[in-house]
Coordinates of C-alpha atoms in Angstrom, one line a residue:
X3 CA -1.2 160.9 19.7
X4 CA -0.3 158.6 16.6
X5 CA -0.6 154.8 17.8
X6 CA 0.4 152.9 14.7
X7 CA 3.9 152.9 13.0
X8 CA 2.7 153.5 9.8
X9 CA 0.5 156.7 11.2
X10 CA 4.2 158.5 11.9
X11 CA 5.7 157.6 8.0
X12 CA 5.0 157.9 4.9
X13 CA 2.7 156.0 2.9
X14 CA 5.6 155.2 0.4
X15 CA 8.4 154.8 3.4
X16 CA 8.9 150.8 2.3
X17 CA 8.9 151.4 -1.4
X18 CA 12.5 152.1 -1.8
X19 CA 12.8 147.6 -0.3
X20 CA 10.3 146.6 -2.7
X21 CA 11.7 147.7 -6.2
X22 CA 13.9 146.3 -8.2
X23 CA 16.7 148.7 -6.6
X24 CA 15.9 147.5 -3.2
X25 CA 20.1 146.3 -2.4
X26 CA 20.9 149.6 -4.0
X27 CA 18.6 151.7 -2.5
X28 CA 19.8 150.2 0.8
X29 CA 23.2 150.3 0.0
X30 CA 22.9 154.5 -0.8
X31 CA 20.3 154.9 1.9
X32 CA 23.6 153.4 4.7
X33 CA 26.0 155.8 2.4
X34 CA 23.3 158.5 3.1
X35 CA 23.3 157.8 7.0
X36 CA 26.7 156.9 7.4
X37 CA 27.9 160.8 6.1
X38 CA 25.3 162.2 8.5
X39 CA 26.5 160.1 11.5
X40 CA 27.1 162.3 14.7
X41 CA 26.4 165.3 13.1
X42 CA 23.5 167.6 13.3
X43 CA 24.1 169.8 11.1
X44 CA 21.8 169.9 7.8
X45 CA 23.9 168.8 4.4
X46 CA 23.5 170.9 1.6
X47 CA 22.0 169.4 -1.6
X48 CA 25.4 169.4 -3.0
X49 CA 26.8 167.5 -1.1
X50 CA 24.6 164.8 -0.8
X51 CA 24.2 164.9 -4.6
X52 CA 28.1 163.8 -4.6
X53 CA 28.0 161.0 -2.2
X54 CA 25.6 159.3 -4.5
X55 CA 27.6 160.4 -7.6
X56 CA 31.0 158.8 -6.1
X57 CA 28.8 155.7 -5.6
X58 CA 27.4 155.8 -8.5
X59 CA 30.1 156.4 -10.8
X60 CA 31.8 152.7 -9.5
X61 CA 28.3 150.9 -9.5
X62 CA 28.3 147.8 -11.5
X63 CA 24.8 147.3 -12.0
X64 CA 22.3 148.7 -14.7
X65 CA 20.0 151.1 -13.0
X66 CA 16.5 150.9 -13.2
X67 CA 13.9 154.0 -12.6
X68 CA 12.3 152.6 -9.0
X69 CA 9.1 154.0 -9.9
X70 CA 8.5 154.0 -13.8
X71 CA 10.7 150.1 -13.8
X72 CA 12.6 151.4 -16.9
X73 CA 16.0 151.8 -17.7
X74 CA 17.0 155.0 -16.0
X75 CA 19.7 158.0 -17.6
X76 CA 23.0 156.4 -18.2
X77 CA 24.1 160.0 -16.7
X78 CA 25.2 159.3 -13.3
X79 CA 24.3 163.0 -12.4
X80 CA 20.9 162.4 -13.4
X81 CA 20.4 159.4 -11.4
X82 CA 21.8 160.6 -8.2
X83 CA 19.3 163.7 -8.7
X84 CA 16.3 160.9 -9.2
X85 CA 16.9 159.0 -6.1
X86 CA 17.7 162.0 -3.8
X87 CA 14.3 162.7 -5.0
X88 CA 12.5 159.4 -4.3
X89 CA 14.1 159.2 -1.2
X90 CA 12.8 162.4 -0.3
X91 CA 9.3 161.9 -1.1
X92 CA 9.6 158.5 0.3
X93 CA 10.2 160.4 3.6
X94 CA 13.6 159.0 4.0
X95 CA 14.9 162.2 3.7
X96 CA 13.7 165.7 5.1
X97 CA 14.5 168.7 2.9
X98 CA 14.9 172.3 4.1
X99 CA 14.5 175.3 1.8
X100 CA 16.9 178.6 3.2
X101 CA 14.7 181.8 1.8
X102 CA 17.9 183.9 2.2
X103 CA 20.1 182.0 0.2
X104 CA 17.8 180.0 -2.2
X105 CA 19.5 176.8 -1.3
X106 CA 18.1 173.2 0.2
X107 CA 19.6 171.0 2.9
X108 CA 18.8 167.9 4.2
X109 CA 18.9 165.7 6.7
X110 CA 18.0 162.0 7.6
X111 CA 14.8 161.7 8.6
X112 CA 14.9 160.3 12.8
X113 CA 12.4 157.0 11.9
X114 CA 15.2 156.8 9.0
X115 CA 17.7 156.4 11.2
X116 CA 16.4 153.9 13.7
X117 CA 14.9 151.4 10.8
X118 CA 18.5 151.5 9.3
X119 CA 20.4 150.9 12.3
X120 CA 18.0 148.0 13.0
X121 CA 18.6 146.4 9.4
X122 CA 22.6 146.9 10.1
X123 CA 21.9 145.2 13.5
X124 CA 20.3 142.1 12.0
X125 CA 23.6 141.7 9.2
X126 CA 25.8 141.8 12.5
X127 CA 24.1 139.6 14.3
X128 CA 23.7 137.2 11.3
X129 CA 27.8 137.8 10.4
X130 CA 29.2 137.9 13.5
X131 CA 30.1 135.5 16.7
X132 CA 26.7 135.5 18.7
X133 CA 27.6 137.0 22.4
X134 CA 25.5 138.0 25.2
X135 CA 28.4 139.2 27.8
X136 CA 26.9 142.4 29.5
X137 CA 23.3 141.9 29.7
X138 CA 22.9 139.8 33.0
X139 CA 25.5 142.1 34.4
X140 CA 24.3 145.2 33.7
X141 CA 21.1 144.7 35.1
X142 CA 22.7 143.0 38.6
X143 CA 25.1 146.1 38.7
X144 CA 22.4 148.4 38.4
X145 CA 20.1 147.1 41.0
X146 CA 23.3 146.8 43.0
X147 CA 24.3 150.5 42.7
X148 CA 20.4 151.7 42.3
X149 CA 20.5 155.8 43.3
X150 CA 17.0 156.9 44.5
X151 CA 17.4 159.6 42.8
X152 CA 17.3 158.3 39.4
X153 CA 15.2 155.8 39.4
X154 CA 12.8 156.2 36.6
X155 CA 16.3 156.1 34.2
X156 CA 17.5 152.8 35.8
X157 CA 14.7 151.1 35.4
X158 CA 13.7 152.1 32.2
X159 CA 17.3 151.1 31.6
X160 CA 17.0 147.5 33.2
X161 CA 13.8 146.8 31.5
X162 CA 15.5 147.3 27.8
X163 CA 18.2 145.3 28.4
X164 CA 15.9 142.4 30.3
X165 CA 13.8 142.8 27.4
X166 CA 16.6 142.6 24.5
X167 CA 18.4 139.8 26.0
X168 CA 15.1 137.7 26.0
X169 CA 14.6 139.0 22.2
X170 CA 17.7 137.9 21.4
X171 CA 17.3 134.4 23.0
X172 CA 14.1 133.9 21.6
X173 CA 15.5 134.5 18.2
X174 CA 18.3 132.8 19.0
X175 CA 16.7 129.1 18.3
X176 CA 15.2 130.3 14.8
X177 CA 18.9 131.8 13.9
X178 CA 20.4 128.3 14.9
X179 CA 17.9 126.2 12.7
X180 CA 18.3 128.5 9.8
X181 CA 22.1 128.4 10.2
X182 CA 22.1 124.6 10.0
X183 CA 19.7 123.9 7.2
X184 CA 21.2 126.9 5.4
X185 CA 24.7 125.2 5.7
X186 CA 23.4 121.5 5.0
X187 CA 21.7 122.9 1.8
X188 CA 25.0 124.6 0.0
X189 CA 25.2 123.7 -3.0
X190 CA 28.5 125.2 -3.2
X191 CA 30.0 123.2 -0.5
X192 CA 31.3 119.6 -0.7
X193 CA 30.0 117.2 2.4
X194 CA 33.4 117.3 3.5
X195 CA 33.1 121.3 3.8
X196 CA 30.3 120.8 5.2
X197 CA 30.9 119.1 8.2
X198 CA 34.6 121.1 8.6
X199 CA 32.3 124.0 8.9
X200 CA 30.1 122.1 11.3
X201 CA 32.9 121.5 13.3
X202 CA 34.6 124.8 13.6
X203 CA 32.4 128.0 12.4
X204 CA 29.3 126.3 14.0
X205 CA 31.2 125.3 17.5
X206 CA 32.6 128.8 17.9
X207 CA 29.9 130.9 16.4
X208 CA 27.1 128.8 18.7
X209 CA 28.3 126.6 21.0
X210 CA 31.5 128.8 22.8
X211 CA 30.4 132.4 22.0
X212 CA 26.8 131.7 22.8
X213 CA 25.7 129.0 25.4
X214 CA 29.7 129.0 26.6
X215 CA 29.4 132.9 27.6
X216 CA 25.6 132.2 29.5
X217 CA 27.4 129.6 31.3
X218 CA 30.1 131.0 32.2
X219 CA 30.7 134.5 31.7
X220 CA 27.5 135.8 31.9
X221 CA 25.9 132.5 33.8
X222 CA 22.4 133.9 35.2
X223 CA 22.6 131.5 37.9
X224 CA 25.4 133.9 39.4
X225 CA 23.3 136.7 39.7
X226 CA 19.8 135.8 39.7
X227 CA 19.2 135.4 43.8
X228 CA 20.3 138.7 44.6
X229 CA 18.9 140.5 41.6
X230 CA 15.4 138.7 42.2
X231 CA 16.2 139.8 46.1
X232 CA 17.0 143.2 45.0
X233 CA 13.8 143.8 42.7
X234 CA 11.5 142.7 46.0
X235 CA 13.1 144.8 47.5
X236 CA 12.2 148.5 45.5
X237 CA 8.9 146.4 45.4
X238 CA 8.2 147.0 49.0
X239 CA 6.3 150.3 50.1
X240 CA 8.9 152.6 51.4
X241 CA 11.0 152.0 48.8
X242 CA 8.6 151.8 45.9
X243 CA 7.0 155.6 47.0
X244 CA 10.8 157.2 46.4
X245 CA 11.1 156.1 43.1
X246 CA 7.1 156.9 42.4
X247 CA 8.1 160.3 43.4
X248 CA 11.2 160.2 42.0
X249 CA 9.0 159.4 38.5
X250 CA 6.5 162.3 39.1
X251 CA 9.5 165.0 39.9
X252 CA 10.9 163.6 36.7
X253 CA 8.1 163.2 34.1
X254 CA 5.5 165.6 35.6
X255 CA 7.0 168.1 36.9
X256 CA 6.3 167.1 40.1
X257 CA 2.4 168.5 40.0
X258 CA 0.7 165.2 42.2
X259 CA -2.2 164.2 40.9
X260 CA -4.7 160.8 41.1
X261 CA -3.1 160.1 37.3
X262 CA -0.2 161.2 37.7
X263 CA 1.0 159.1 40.8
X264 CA -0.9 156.0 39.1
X265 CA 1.5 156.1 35.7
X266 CA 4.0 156.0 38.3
X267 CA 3.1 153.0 40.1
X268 CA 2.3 151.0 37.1
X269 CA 5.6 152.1 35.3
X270 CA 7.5 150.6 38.7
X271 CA 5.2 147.6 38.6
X272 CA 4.8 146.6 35.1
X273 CA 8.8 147.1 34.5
X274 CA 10.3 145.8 37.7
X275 CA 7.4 142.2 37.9
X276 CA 8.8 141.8 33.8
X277 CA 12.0 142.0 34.7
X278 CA 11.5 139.6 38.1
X279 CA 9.6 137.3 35.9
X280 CA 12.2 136.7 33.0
X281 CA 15.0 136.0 36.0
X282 CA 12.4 133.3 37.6
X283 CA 12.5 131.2 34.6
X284 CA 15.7 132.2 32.9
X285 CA 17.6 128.8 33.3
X286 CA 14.4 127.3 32.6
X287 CA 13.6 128.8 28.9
X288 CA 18.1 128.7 28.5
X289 CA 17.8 124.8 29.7
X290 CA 15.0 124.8 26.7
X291 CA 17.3 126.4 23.9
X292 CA 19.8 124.6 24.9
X293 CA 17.6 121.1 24.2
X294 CA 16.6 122.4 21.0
X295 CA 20.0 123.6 19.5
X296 CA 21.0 119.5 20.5
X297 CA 18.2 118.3 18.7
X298 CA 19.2 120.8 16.1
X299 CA 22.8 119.6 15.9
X300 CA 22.4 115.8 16.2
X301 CA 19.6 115.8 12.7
X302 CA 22.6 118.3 11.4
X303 CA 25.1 115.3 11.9
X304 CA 23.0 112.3 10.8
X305 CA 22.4 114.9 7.8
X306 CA 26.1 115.2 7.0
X307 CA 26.9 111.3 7.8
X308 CA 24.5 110.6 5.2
X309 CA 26.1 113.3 2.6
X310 CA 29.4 111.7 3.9
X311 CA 28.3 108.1 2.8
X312 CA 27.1 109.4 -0.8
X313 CA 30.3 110.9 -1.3
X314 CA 32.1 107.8 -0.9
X315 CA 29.4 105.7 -2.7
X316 CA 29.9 108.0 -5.8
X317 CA 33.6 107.8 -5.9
X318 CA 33.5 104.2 -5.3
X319 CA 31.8 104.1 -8.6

């Protein structure tokens, strides 16, 4: 069993983000993805080859050879052809040779898939309104409606989306810092920009959609009792041995074993304490962020008073 990322990729997977092409690649690499989208079908070289040439063909950039750093063909054909090829042996793509008919299809490769969708994940979050609505919710309807009979899914279930929403708040003070000093440090903005940015984009993209839905819509206070009652509760004996059965029917084909019935238990355990532990201290570490994005906003204002005051000096003189 592989236990390191880079055991299951290629050795040159990151090359095509390290080149000179690195927006292009990505750009062709979403093209590439996006075509293949909820199909399973494998795409015939052709057709692939004419996704990149439509792109191509309207591509305002020179385009450089991502592994020689020249100048690559001016024939748009030719180009397409090279990067279906680097991608290929970058192990982006997956190739498949049909003996019969002489003719190669391919497909995006599945670790592909899930690194792109993460990189178009990260844009959203950075270019969209901030909102949390679900997560707190989810997990208290699921431990209100918990079926016996699938519990190794509901849990596995709760535990992602206890362990996403503390992701995302943990990241959540970085993005808020970075958001500030980003905005206090454009060039391209006058003060006055500035702070009519501060005062609308940063208010509805932080303060209302973020902190606003926690407190309100999704406040953890309203739920947090009865799921921490709830997760005790599949924590004591009679109901923890159902869903470690539940597990071993599942996963194991129900064959009881000494190893067997302990990956059980310390799935339950390990999942089920995680998730009771994050709701123990959630208004604790949200009271926190919430302290921080203050501190945050007030050096953001002294900032822009400042910039404010320059302004006028300068026109004064």
């Amino acid at each position: 069993m592989k236990t390191s990322f880079f055991e299951l990729v290629n050795d040159k997977f990151f090359s095509p983000f390290t080149s000179i092409n690195k927006q292009l690649n990505y750009d062709l690499l979403c093209l590439i993805n996006s075509k293949m989208n909820n199909e399973m079908k494998q795409f015939p070289r052709d057709e692939v080859l004419s996704w990149l040439i439509d792109y191509l063909e309207n591509c305002p950039i020179s385009i450089i050879d991502d592994e020689t750093g020249k100048n690559d063909s001016t024939d748009v054909k030719i180009v397409a052809s090279n990067k279906l090829r680097y991608f290929l042996s970058c192990g982006w793509l997956v190739d498949e040779n049909d003996s019969k008919s002489l003719k190669t299809t391919y497909q995006m490769d599945s670790n592909a898939i899930i690194i792109l969708n993460a990189m178009e994940e990260i844009v959203k979050n950075d270019t969209r309104p901030v909102e949390y609505t679900g997560y707190v919710y989810n997990i208290y309807s699921s431990l209100k409606n918990f079926q016996f009979t699938h519990s190794t899914d509901i849990v596995e279930q709760m535990y992602k989306n206890t362990k996403e929403l503390m992701d995302r708040l943990r990241g959540l003070n970085v993005s808020i810092k970075k958001y500030l000093r980003n905005l206090i440090a454009n060039d391209s903005l006058s003060p006055r920009e500035i702070l009519e940015q501060f005062l609308v984009e940063y208010q509805d993209k932080v303060v209302l959609k973020t902190f606003d839905n926690l407190r309100i819509k999704d406040n953890p206070s309203k739920y947090k009792n009865s799921i921490i009652s709830d997760i005790k509760r599949l924590l004591e004996e009679q109901h923890f041995s159902k869903m470690v059965e539940e597990y071993i029917n599942k996963k194991k084909n129900g064959e009881i074993n000494e190893e067997n019935q302990k990956e059980a238990e310390t799935f339950f355990s390990e999942s089920l304490e995680y998730v009771l532990e994050q709701f123990n201290y959630i208004e604790d570490n949200l009271e926190s962020l919430n302290r921080r994005n203050t501190k945050y906003a007030t050096t953001a204002k002294s900032r822009i008073a400042f910039l404010l005051n320059e302004e006028v000096d300068i026109e004064g003189k």
